[in-house]
């Protein structure tokens, strides 16, 4: 997994399988992963002076963070155009965007409170809290969301704080507690999202799959998960239930959860890590509603 080695002058991860058979490999990787793992963001936020043209030093700092934690926060001190966000992401090998039903130009979805268009009525587009998930947890396997960027156009008056957790940390905690939890979460029928027949959106077929899997294309760990209770069917199995309860507890308490309120001009780029959002109150001034821009990609960030 993440024993970094130099290749053509760039760091790239040497991967091993996340399957349970390689105990010695796992232990070495886990120890390296947990060593010096950041517990706060403040000193790790990377200043980006021009989103459309980040410098090689800025890219390198962000990549270093992503190699360690699968995510990084940047501060561009101002908002960014869709074109600038797209150019920024391209520096990390992110090119193939999901064509989301609510995407505007350059694949960007505006996340803000609205009751109109295809976004109306869905929780991300309200001021309510958003429970833990990875993006695209209902997508078909060939449309795995491997990376994403969330850029803050305008921060909330109050609340709107994100919590983020690297899925590799969740994997480590669960495997160390009970390897059978990993087995249960890797079961191909662990988790079912029924089809979406909402007439406002294209029909989404039933989605059945594991929570954790070794991505067949990259060898990296891929996690699909939503903590939502409604419209989710878990495999009826005692170990699966215990694993779910363990994960629920973990997502409340793990010391490596990073909680951060993105300010205007700041953003997080990640390999689609676990995240949630607290409820929020918009700034009272008209036109100052919280606004986040999001792009989802089918690629994983290069060299992570
Ligand atoms: Fe999300």
Short mmCIF file of N, CA and C in Angstrom, two decimals, residues 102 109-117 119-128 150 154 277 280 282 287-294:
data_model
loop_
_atom_site.label_atom_id
_atom_site.label_comp_id
_atom_site.label_asym_id
_atom_site.label_seq_id
_atom_site.Cartn_x
_atom_site.Cartn_y
_atom_site.Cartn_z
N UNK A 102 -27.19 17.34 -11.86
CA UNK A 102 -27.27 18.75 -11.47
C UNK A 102 -26.00 19.53 -11.82
N UNK A 109 -21.07 20.87 -9.63
CA UNK A 109 -22.39 20.92 -9.00
C UNK A 109 -22.33 21.97 -7.90
N UNK A 110 -23.30 22.86 -7.90
CA UNK A 110 -23.38 23.89 -6.85
C UNK A 110 -24.21 23.33 -5.71
N UNK A 111 -23.61 23.24 -4.54
CA UNK A 111 -24.33 22.73 -3.38
C UNK A 111 -24.74 23.92 -2.52
N UNK A 112 -26.02 24.17 -2.52
CA UNK A 112 -26.58 25.29 -1.75
C UNK A 112 -28.03 24.96 -1.47
N UNK A 113 -28.60 25.69 -0.53
CA UNK A 113 -29.99 25.44 -0.23
C UNK A 113 -30.84 25.88 -1.41
N UNK A 114 -31.66 24.97 -1.91
CA UNK A 114 -32.55 25.33 -3.01
C UNK A 114 -33.75 24.42 -3.00
N UNK A 115 -34.86 24.94 -3.48
CA UNK A 115 -36.03 24.07 -3.60
C UNK A 115 -36.41 23.91 -5.06
N UNK A 116 -35.53 24.39 -5.92
CA UNK A 116 -35.86 24.35 -7.35
C UNK A 116 -35.00 23.33 -8.07
N UNK A 117 -35.16 23.19 -9.34
CA UNK A 117 -34.51 22.29 -10.30
C UNK A 117 -34.32 20.87 -9.75
N UNK A 119 -32.18 19.63 -7.90
CA UNK A 119 -31.57 19.50 -6.58
C UNK A 119 -32.60 19.57 -5.46
N UNK A 120 -33.74 20.23 -5.75
CA UNK A 120 -34.74 20.50 -4.71
C UNK A 120 -35.21 19.23 -4.02
N UNK A 121 -35.26 19.31 -2.69
CA UNK A 121 -35.78 18.18 -1.93
C UNK A 121 -34.72 17.20 -1.48
N UNK A 122 -33.52 17.27 -2.02
CA UNK A 122 -32.45 16.36 -1.59
C UNK A 122 -31.64 17.01 -0.47
N UNK A 123 -31.30 16.22 0.51
CA UNK A 123 -30.70 16.78 1.73
C UNK A 123 -29.42 17.60 1.49
N UNK A 124 -28.54 17.19 0.57
CA UNK A 124 -27.34 18.03 0.37
C UNK A 124 -27.69 19.47 0.02
N UNK A 125 -28.87 19.67 -0.57
CA UNK A 125 -29.25 21.01 -1.03
C UNK A 125 -30.21 21.68 -0.06
N UNK A 126 -30.08 21.32 1.21
CA UNK A 126 -30.80 21.98 2.29
C UNK A 126 -29.74 22.45 3.30
N UNK A 127 -30.21 22.99 4.41
CA UNK A 127 -29.28 23.40 5.46
C UNK A 127 -29.23 22.36 6.58
N UNK A 128 -29.77 21.19 6.31
CA UNK A 128 -29.79 20.14 7.34
C UNK A 128 -28.44 19.45 7.42
N UNK A 150 -14.15 19.63 -3.22
CA UNK A 150 -15.22 20.43 -2.64
C UNK A 150 -14.60 21.80 -2.39
N UNK A 154 -18.86 30.31 -0.68
CA UNK A 154 -19.25 31.18 0.44
C UNK A 154 -19.50 30.30 1.63
N UNK A 277 -21.50 16.56 7.31
CA UNK A 277 -21.63 18.01 7.44
C UNK A 277 -22.62 18.31 8.54
N UNK A 280 -26.59 23.93 9.27
CA UNK A 280 -26.03 25.28 9.17
C UNK A 280 -27.13 26.33 9.12
N UNK A 282 -27.66 30.08 7.32
CA UNK A 282 -27.07 31.00 6.35
C UNK A 282 -26.87 32.38 6.95
N UNK A 287 -28.15 36.98 -0.59
CA UNK A 287 -27.06 36.65 -1.51
C UNK A 287 -25.83 36.10 -0.81
N UNK A 288 -25.94 35.81 0.48
CA UNK A 288 -24.77 35.29 1.20
C UNK A 288 -25.01 33.87 1.69
N UNK A 289 -25.82 33.14 0.98
CA UNK A 289 -26.11 31.75 1.32
C UNK A 289 -24.85 30.89 1.10
N UNK A 290 -24.69 29.92 1.98
CA UNK A 290 -23.53 29.02 1.83
C UNK A 290 -23.55 28.37 0.45
N UNK A 291 -22.37 28.32 -0.16
CA UNK A 291 -22.28 27.76 -1.50
C UNK A 291 -20.99 26.95 -1.63
N UNK A 292 -21.14 25.68 -1.96
CA UNK A 292 -19.97 24.83 -2.18
C UNK A 292 -20.03 24.34 -3.63
N UNK A 293 -18.87 24.24 -4.24
CA UNK A 293 -18.79 23.66 -5.58
C UNK A 293 -18.18 22.27 -5.45
N UNK A 294 -18.71 21.33 -6.20
CA UNK A 294 -18.21 19.96 -6.11
C UNK A 294 -18.01 19.38 -7.50
#
